[in-house]
Amino acid sequence: MQNTNRGSFGGKLGIILASAGSAVGLGNIWRFPTEVGRNGGAAFILVYLCFVFFLAMPVMVSEFVIGRASKANTVDSYHRLAPGKPWFIVGYLGVLGGFLVLSFYSVVAGWTLHYTIASLLRQLTSGRDYGEFFNNFVSNPWQPIVYVALFLLFTHFIVARGVQAGIERYSKIMMPALLAIILILMTCSLSMPGSREGLRFLLHPDFSKVTASVVLSAMGQAFFSLSVGIGCLATYASYFQRDVPLVSSAFSVCFIDTLVAILSGFIIFPAVFSVSGVEVDAGPGLVFITLPNVFNMAFGDVPVVGYLFSGLFYILLLLAALTSSISMHEIDTAFLHEKFHLSRPHAASVVTAVCLVLGAACSLSFGSWEDVRIFGMGFFELFDFLTAKFIMPLCSIFISIFVGWVLDRKLVRSELTNDNTLHIRAARFFVFLIRWVAPFGMSIIFLNELLS
Ligand code: PHE
């Protein structure tokens, strides 16, 4: 009873770039530097790298297996692979995660949209207090919500038309362009006076700063950045063809994602340390307060280049956000479309509407709803916490247990080796990571944090 009318991606390059498009986003350019700043720099990055390759990548491979073997949305995939068992709850948690993550993500993407327009209108010129500019904007009761709505509409239109062709073609253009811009910005940032301090912060680990909460943050960041744990990659993999090598595709996605995150650190921190008055642990505003300063100091003498450059940067950041938001939207759209037989545009409309309401609540938590606290957190912080530190790690544990211990071993092996046409060694190593390392490693860290 498999649905043979489902779309599929065209080629392998398209699959890697679309999946990398989901992975590379605000998580790399905005959240990674923020987390590095808050959690003490180099030591955090080392812990993060271990999590990416030993925990998150096996979960990514597991999601690929689930998606391609079932060819269904994230809830039905469990119904198909383990009929009559309660594993589908993991799928529902993913659906919930998709709504939460898209809601708070759209707020930051909305800020990016505002900054794109502001830099093209030359509002980010020198002599501005960027901290004040940022704070005034995010605490405004309605303006940021308009941008959330606009961003969600962009996402909506692409998803409603069917993601595959759009995402695939668009990722092939945007990903190399994004990388090129990052390299140019990094060169500017490294050449700024005082940048050495920033490099020290990034390259000299101080292990005394590694606490249990730093470890959990690094794990959360790895899951968030690689888009694992909420069925996003499983949904994409349900559109993969049989000849796609799952293990090496996952490696390419992890490699591209990590590269972009580290390079973003090399843009932000040398610049942060060279611009006085900006704190490394400035939180979510770091990128929005720091980068305009970077543009200004680097191009202050040639304003035209400065404004074109910052405009281009924010456009690319926005598009990186869009390739990710589409993948979050797709989790829930595919679910509503297939489960409730809504047409794709209708399913997409429901998702967009729900995320607009939730996104507005997240946005208001920077302004008039600042005092509305749940477990001591505003909506934005709460949604971020719930997805990156709770739903993603918890579902990742279940996903690796499901593929490592519940799914038929022959099925897993044939997915990992494309019906025994690929090397078995890498597959064996991954089966080991998925069975032993990932679930136990993640559970220890997760329980430790929960109990404390
Ligand atoms: N990985 C994306 C980023 O780094 C965020 C994301 C999370 C995308 C969950 C999809 C699912 O920005």
Coordinates of C-alpha atoms and ligand atoms in Angstrom, one line a residue:
M1 CA 0.0 0.0 0.0
Q2 CA 2.9 2.3 -0.7
N3 CA 2.0 5.6 -2.3
T4 CA 3.7 5.5 -5.7
N5 CA 2.6 9.0 -6.6
R6 CA 4.9 10.7 -4.2
G7 CA 7.5 13.1 -5.6
S8 CA 11.2 12.3 -5.7
F9 CA 14.4 14.1 -5.9
G10 CA 16.2 14.1 -9.2
G11 CA 19.9 13.4 -8.8
K12 CA 22.4 12.6 -6.0
L13 CA 24.0 16.1 -6.0
G14 CA 20.5 17.6 -5.7
I15 CA 19.8 15.3 -2.7
I16 CA 23.0 16.3 -1.0
L17 CA 22.5 20.0 -1.6
A18 CA 18.8 19.9 -0.6
S19 CA 19.6 18.0 2.6
A20 CA 22.6 20.3 3.2
G21 CA 20.2 23.2 2.5
S22 CA 18.0 21.9 5.3
A23 CA 21.0 21.6 7.6
V24 CA 22.8 24.8 6.7
G25 CA 20.7 27.7 8.0
L26 CA 20.4 30.1 10.8
G27 CA 21.6 27.3 13.0
N28 CA 25.1 27.7 11.5
I29 CA 25.4 31.4 11.0
W30 CA 23.3 32.7 13.9
R31 CA 22.8 30.0 16.5
F32 CA 26.3 28.3 16.4
P33 CA 28.3 31.5 17.1
T34 CA 25.7 32.5 19.8
E35 CA 26.2 29.1 21.5
V36 CA 30.0 29.2 21.1
G37 CA 29.9 32.7 22.7
R38 CA 27.7 31.6 25.6
N39 CA 29.6 28.4 26.3
G40 CA 33.2 29.5 26.3
G41 CA 34.6 29.1 22.8
A42 CA 37.0 26.4 21.6
A43 CA 36.2 23.7 24.2
F44 CA 32.6 23.9 23.2
I45 CA 33.5 23.5 19.5
L46 CA 35.5 20.3 20.2
V47 CA 32.6 18.8 22.2
Y48 CA 30.3 19.8 19.4
L49 CA 32.5 18.1 16.7
C50 CA 32.4 14.8 18.6
F51 CA 28.6 15.0 18.8
V52 CA 28.3 15.7 15.1
F53 CA 30.2 12.8 13.9
F54 CA 29.6 10.1 16.6
L55 CA 26.0 10.9 17.6
A56 CA 24.2 13.2 15.2
M57 CA 25.5 11.6 12.0
P58 CA 24.4 8.0 13.0
V59 CA 20.9 9.5 13.8
M60 CA 20.9 11.2 10.4
V61 CA 21.7 7.9 8.7
S62 CA 18.9 6.3 10.8
E63 CA 16.5 8.9 9.6
F64 CA 17.5 8.3 6.0
V65 CA 16.9 4.5 6.5
I66 CA 13.4 5.1 8.0
G67 CA 12.4 7.6 5.3
R68 CA 13.6 5.7 2.3
A69 CA 12.4 2.3 3.5
S70 CA 8.9 3.5 4.3
K71 CA 8.4 6.2 1.7
A72 CA 6.0 8.0 3.9
N73 CA 5.6 11.0 6.2
T74 CA 7.2 10.8 9.6
V75 CA 4.2 9.4 11.4
D76 CA 3.1 6.8 8.8
S77 CA 6.7 5.7 8.4
Y78 CA 6.5 4.1 11.9
H79 CA 3.1 2.7 11.1
R80 CA 4.5 1.0 8.1
L81 CA 7.8 -0.2 9.5
A82 CA 6.4 -1.3 12.9
P83 CA 2.7 -1.8 12.5
G84 CA 0.6 -2.0 15.7
K85 CA 3.5 -0.7 17.9
P86 CA 3.6 2.6 19.6
W87 CA 6.7 3.9 17.7
F88 CA 4.5 6.3 15.8
I89 CA 4.5 8.5 18.9
V90 CA 8.1 9.4 17.9
G91 CA 6.6 10.6 14.6
Y92 CA 4.0 12.8 16.4
L93 CA 6.8 14.3 18.5
G94 CA 8.5 15.2 15.2
V95 CA 5.4 16.8 13.9
L96 CA 5.1 18.9 17.1
G97 CA 8.8 19.7 16.8
G98 CA 8.3 20.8 13.2
F99 CA 5.7 23.4 14.3
L100 CA 7.7 24.7 17.3
V101 CA 11.0 25.0 15.4
L102 CA 9.4 26.7 12.4
S103 CA 7.7 29.2 14.7
F104 CA 10.7 30.5 16.5
Y105 CA 12.9 30.1 13.4
S106 CA 10.6 32.4 11.4
V107 CA 11.1 35.1 14.0
V108 CA 14.8 35.2 13.4
A109 CA 14.3 34.7 9.7
G110 CA 12.0 37.7 9.9
W111 CA 14.7 39.8 11.5
T112 CA 16.9 38.7 8.7
L113 CA 14.4 39.9 6.2
H114 CA 14.1 43.3 7.9
Y115 CA 17.9 43.6 8.0
T116 CA 18.1 42.7 4.2
I117 CA 15.7 45.6 3.5
A118 CA 17.3 47.9 6.0
S119 CA 20.7 47.4 4.5
L120 CA 19.5 47.9 0.9
L121 CA 17.8 51.1 2.1
R122 CA 21.1 52.1 3.6
Q123 CA 19.7 52.2 7.2
L124 CA 22.6 50.3 8.5
T125 CA 25.2 53.0 7.9
S126 CA 27.9 54.2 10.2
G127 CA 27.1 56.3 13.2
R128 CA 24.2 54.0 14.2
D129 CA 23.9 52.4 17.5
Y130 CA 23.3 48.9 16.2
G131 CA 22.3 47.5 19.6
E132 CA 19.6 50.1 19.9
F133 CA 18.5 49.6 16.3
F134 CA 18.1 45.8 17.0
N135 CA 16.4 46.2 20.4
N136 CA 14.0 48.8 19.1
F137 CA 13.0 46.6 16.2
V138 CA 12.6 43.3 18.1
S139 CA 10.6 44.8 20.9
N140 CA 8.2 46.6 18.5
P141 CA 4.8 45.0 19.0
W142 CA 3.8 44.5 15.3
Q143 CA 6.6 45.2 12.9
P144 CA 8.6 41.9 13.5
I145 CA 5.3 40.0 13.2
V146 CA 4.7 41.4 9.8
Y147 CA 8.2 40.1 8.8
V148 CA 7.4 36.7 10.4
A149 CA 4.3 36.5 8.2
L150 CA 6.2 37.5 5.1
F151 CA 8.8 34.9 5.7
L152 CA 6.2 32.2 6.3
L153 CA 4.5 33.2 3.1
F154 CA 7.7 32.7 1.1
T155 CA 8.1 29.3 2.7
H156 CA 4.5 28.5 2.1
F157 CA 4.5 29.2 -1.6
I158 CA 7.4 27.0 -2.3
V159 CA 6.1 24.1 -0.2
A160 CA 2.6 24.3 -1.5
R161 CA 3.9 23.9 -5.1
G162 CA 5.8 20.8 -4.2
V163 CA 9.3 21.1 -2.7
Q164 CA 11.4 18.8 -4.8
A165 CA 11.9 20.7 -8.0
G166 CA 12.1 24.1 -6.3
I167 CA 14.4 23.1 -3.4
E168 CA 16.7 21.0 -5.6
R169 CA 17.3 23.5 -8.3
Y170 CA 17.5 26.4 -5.9
S171 CA 19.9 24.7 -3.5
K172 CA 22.3 24.0 -6.3
I173 CA 22.6 27.7 -6.9
M174 CA 22.4 29.0 -3.4
M175 CA 24.8 26.7 -1.5
P176 CA 27.9 27.6 -3.5
A177 CA 27.0 31.3 -3.4
L178 CA 26.6 31.1 0.3
L179 CA 30.0 29.6 0.8
A180 CA 31.6 32.2 -1.5
I181 CA 30.1 35.0 0.6
I182 CA 31.2 33.4 3.8
L183 CA 34.8 33.2 2.5
I184 CA 34.9 36.8 1.5
L185 CA 33.4 38.0 4.9
M186 CA 35.9 35.8 6.7
T187 CA 38.8 37.4 5.0
C188 CA 37.4 40.9 6.0
S189 CA 36.9 39.8 9.5
L190 CA 40.3 38.3 10.0
S191 CA 42.0 41.4 8.7
M192 CA 40.3 43.6 11.3
P193 CA 42.5 45.0 14.1
G194 CA 42.2 43.0 17.2
S195 CA 41.0 39.9 15.4
R196 CA 43.7 37.7 17.1
E197 CA 41.8 37.7 20.4
G198 CA 38.8 36.2 18.5
L199 CA 41.0 33.6 17.0
R200 CA 42.3 32.7 20.4
F201 CA 38.8 32.3 21.7
L202 CA 38.0 29.9 18.8
L203 CA 41.2 27.9 18.8
H204 CA 42.4 27.6 22.4
P205 CA 40.2 25.3 24.4
D206 CA 39.8 25.9 28.1
F207 CA 38.4 22.6 29.3
S208 CA 37.6 24.0 32.7
K209 CA 34.6 25.7 31.0
V210 CA 33.1 22.3 30.0
T211 CA 30.2 21.8 32.4
A212 CA 27.2 19.4 32.1
S213 CA 25.1 22.2 30.7
V214 CA 27.8 23.1 28.1
V215 CA 27.8 19.4 27.0
L216 CA 24.0 19.4 26.6
S217 CA 24.1 22.7 24.7
A218 CA 26.7 21.2 22.3
M219 CA 24.5 18.1 21.8
G220 CA 21.4 20.3 21.2
Q221 CA 23.3 22.4 18.8
A222 CA 24.6 19.4 16.9
F223 CA 21.1 18.0 16.5
F224 CA 19.6 21.4 15.6
S225 CA 22.3 22.3 13.1
L226 CA 22.0 18.9 11.3
S227 CA 18.2 19.0 11.4
V228 CA 18.0 15.5 13.1
G229 CA 15.5 14.2 15.5
I230 CA 12.2 15.6 14.2
G231 CA 11.8 13.6 11.1
C232 CA 12.8 16.3 8.7
L233 CA 15.5 14.3 7.0
A234 CA 13.3 11.1 7.1
T235 CA 10.7 13.1 5.2
Y236 CA 13.3 14.2 2.7
A237 CA 14.7 10.6 2.4
S238 CA 11.2 9.4 1.7
Y239 CA 11.7 11.2 -1.7
F240 CA 15.2 9.6 -2.3
Q241 CA 15.7 7.1 -5.1
R242 CA 17.1 3.6 -4.5
D243 CA 20.5 4.3 -5.9
V244 CA 21.3 7.1 -3.4
P245 CA 24.2 6.0 -1.0
L246 CA 22.8 6.9 2.4
V247 CA 26.0 6.8 4.5
S248 CA 28.2 8.8 2.2
S249 CA 25.4 11.3 1.6
A250 CA 25.0 11.8 5.3
F251 CA 28.7 12.3 5.6
S252 CA 28.7 15.0 2.9
V253 CA 25.8 16.8 4.6
C254 CA 27.6 16.7 8.0
F255 CA 30.8 17.9 6.4
I256 CA 29.2 20.8 4.6
D257 CA 27.2 21.8 7.7
T258 CA 30.2 21.8 10.0
L259 CA 32.3 23.7 7.6
V260 CA 29.8 26.4 7.3
A261 CA 29.3 26.6 11.1
I262 CA 33.1 26.9 11.8
L263 CA 33.6 29.4 9.0
S264 CA 30.8 31.5 10.5
G265 CA 32.7 31.4 13.8
F266 CA 35.7 32.8 11.9
I267 CA 33.6 35.6 10.7
I268 CA 31.9 36.5 13.9
F269 CA 34.5 36.2 16.6
P270 CA 37.5 38.0 15.2
A271 CA 35.0 40.8 14.4
V272 CA 33.4 40.8 17.8
F273 CA 36.7 41.0 19.6
S274 CA 37.8 43.9 17.4
V275 CA 34.6 45.9 17.9
S276 CA 34.5 47.2 21.4
G277 CA 31.2 47.3 23.3
V278 CA 29.9 44.0 21.9
E279 CA 29.9 41.1 24.2
V280 CA 30.7 37.6 22.9
D281 CA 27.8 36.2 24.9
A282 CA 25.3 38.8 23.6
G283 CA 22.8 36.0 22.9
P284 CA 20.4 35.9 19.9
G285 CA 21.3 39.5 18.9
L286 CA 24.9 38.8 18.4
V287 CA 24.8 38.4 14.6
F288 CA 22.4 41.3 14.2
I289 CA 24.4 43.7 16.2
T290 CA 27.9 42.5 15.3
L291 CA 27.7 42.0 11.6
P292 CA 26.5 45.6 10.7
N293 CA 29.6 46.7 12.7
V294 CA 31.8 44.4 10.6
F295 CA 30.4 45.8 7.4
N296 CA 30.9 49.3 8.5
M297 CA 34.4 48.9 9.8
A298 CA 35.5 46.9 6.8
F299 CA 33.9 49.2 4.2
G300 CA 33.3 52.4 6.0
D301 CA 35.4 54.3 3.5
V302 CA 33.6 52.9 0.4
P303 CA 29.9 53.0 1.5
V304 CA 28.5 51.7 -1.8
V305 CA 30.5 48.5 -1.4
G306 CA 29.5 48.3 2.2
Y307 CA 25.8 48.5 1.6
L308 CA 25.8 46.2 -1.4
F309 CA 27.8 43.8 0.6
S310 CA 25.7 43.8 3.7
G311 CA 22.6 43.6 1.5
L312 CA 24.0 40.6 -0.3
F313 CA 24.9 38.9 3.0
Y314 CA 21.5 39.2 4.5
I315 CA 19.8 38.0 1.3
L316 CA 22.0 34.9 1.4
L317 CA 21.3 34.4 5.1
L318 CA 17.7 34.7 4.3
L319 CA 17.9 32.1 1.6
A320 CA 19.8 29.8 3.8
A321 CA 17.0 30.2 6.3
L322 CA 14.5 29.5 3.6
T323 CA 16.1 26.2 2.5
S324 CA 15.8 25.1 6.1
S325 CA 12.3 26.4 6.8
I326 CA 11.0 24.6 3.8
S327 CA 12.3 21.4 5.2
M328 CA 10.6 22.0 8.6
H329 CA 7.4 23.0 6.9
E330 CA 7.6 19.8 4.7
I331 CA 7.5 17.6 7.8
D332 CA 4.1 18.9 8.8
T333 CA 2.7 19.5 5.3
A334 CA 3.6 15.9 4.2
F335 CA 2.0 14.6 7.4
L336 CA -1.3 16.6 7.0
H337 CA -1.4 15.9 3.2
E338 CA -1.0 12.1 3.5
K339 CA -2.7 11.5 6.9
F340 CA -5.8 13.6 6.4
H341 CA -5.9 13.6 2.6
L342 CA -5.8 17.4 2.5
S343 CA -4.5 18.7 -0.8
R344 CA -0.9 19.8 -0.6
P345 CA -1.8 23.6 -0.7
H346 CA -4.4 23.1 2.0
A347 CA -2.1 21.1 4.2
A348 CA 0.6 23.8 3.7
S349 CA -2.0 26.6 4.6
V350 CA -2.8 24.9 7.9
V351 CA 0.9 24.6 8.8
T352 CA 1.6 28.2 7.8
A353 CA -1.4 29.5 9.9
V354 CA -0.5 27.6 13.0
C355 CA 3.2 28.7 12.7
L356 CA 2.1 32.3 12.3
V357 CA 0.2 32.3 15.5
L358 CA 3.0 30.6 17.4
G359 CA 5.6 32.7 15.7
A360 CA 3.7 35.9 16.8
A361 CA 3.9 34.7 20.4
C362 CA 7.6 34.1 20.1
S363 CA 8.1 37.5 18.6
L364 CA 6.1 39.2 21.3
S365 CA 8.3 37.6 23.9
F366 CA 11.0 40.1 23.0
G367 CA 8.6 43.0 23.7
S368 CA 5.2 43.4 25.2
W369 CA 5.0 39.7 26.4
E370 CA 8.4 39.9 28.0
D371 CA 6.9 39.1 31.4
V372 CA 4.9 36.1 30.2
R373 CA 7.1 33.2 31.5
I374 CA 6.6 29.5 31.3
F375 CA 9.2 27.5 33.4
G376 CA 11.0 30.8 33.6
M377 CA 11.3 31.3 29.9
G378 CA 9.5 33.4 27.3
F379 CA 7.9 31.7 24.3
F380 CA 10.9 32.1 22.0
E381 CA 13.4 30.7 24.5
L382 CA 10.9 28.0 25.5
F383 CA 10.4 26.8 21.9
D384 CA 14.1 26.8 21.3
F385 CA 14.7 24.9 24.5
L386 CA 11.9 22.4 23.9
T387 CA 13.1 21.5 20.4
A388 CA 16.9 21.6 20.6
K389 CA 17.3 20.4 24.1
F390 CA 14.3 18.1 24.6
I391 CA 12.4 16.9 21.5
M392 CA 15.4 16.5 19.2
P393 CA 17.7 14.6 21.7
L394 CA 14.8 12.5 23.0
C395 CA 13.5 11.6 19.5
S396 CA 17.1 11.0 18.3
I397 CA 17.5 8.4 21.1
F398 CA 14.3 6.6 20.0
I399 CA 15.2 6.8 16.3
S400 CA 18.6 5.2 16.9
I401 CA 17.0 2.5 19.1
F402 CA 14.4 1.9 16.4
V403 CA 16.8 1.5 13.6
G404 CA 19.5 -0.3 15.7
W405 CA 17.3 -2.7 17.6
V406 CA 13.7 -2.8 16.3
L407 CA 13.9 -2.7 12.5
D408 CA 14.8 -5.9 10.7
R409 CA 18.6 -6.1 10.4
K410 CA 18.4 -7.3 6.9
L411 CA 16.3 -4.3 5.9
V412 CA 18.8 -1.9 7.6
R413 CA 21.7 -3.6 5.9
S414 CA 20.1 -3.5 2.5
E415 CA 19.3 0.2 2.9
L416 CA 22.8 1.0 4.0
T417 CA 24.4 -1.0 1.2
N418 CA 21.8 -0.3 -1.5
D419 CA 20.9 -4.0 -1.7
N420 CA 24.5 -5.1 -1.2
T421 CA 25.9 -3.1 -4.1
L422 CA 28.0 -0.8 -1.8
H423 CA 30.8 -1.5 0.7
I424 CA 29.7 -3.4 3.7
R425 CA 32.4 -2.0 6.1
A426 CA 31.0 1.5 6.4
A427 CA 27.6 0.0 6.9
R428 CA 28.8 -2.2 9.7
F429 CA 30.5 0.7 11.4
F430 CA 27.3 2.7 11.3
V431 CA 25.2 -0.2 12.6
F432 CA 27.6 -0.3 15.5
L433 CA 27.3 3.5 16.2
I434 CA 23.5 3.3 15.8
R435 CA 23.1 0.3 18.1
W436 CA 25.6 1.1 20.8
V437 CA 27.2 4.5 20.8
A438 CA 24.3 6.8 19.8
P439 CA 21.5 5.6 22.1
F440 CA 23.6 5.1 25.2
G441 CA 25.7 8.3 24.7
M442 CA 22.7 10.4 24.2
S443 CA 20.7 8.8 27.0
I444 CA 23.5 9.4 29.6
I445 CA 23.8 13.1 28.7
F446 CA 20.1 13.6 28.4
L447 CA 19.2 11.9 31.7
N448 CA 22.1 13.7 33.5
E449 CA 20.6 17.0 32.5
L450 CA 17.1 16.0 33.3
L451 CA 17.9 14.8 36.8
S452 CA 20.0 17.8 37.6
Ligands
PHE1 N1 19.4 22.8 10.7 C1 18.7 24.0 10.5 C2 19.7 25.1 10.8 O1 20.8 24.9 11.1 C3 17.5 24.1 11.5 C4 16.6 23.0 11.4 C5 16.2 22.3 12.5 C6 16.1 22.6 10.1 C7 15.3 21.3 12.4 C8 15.2 21.6 10.1 C9 14.8 20.9 11.2 O2 19.4 26.3 10.7

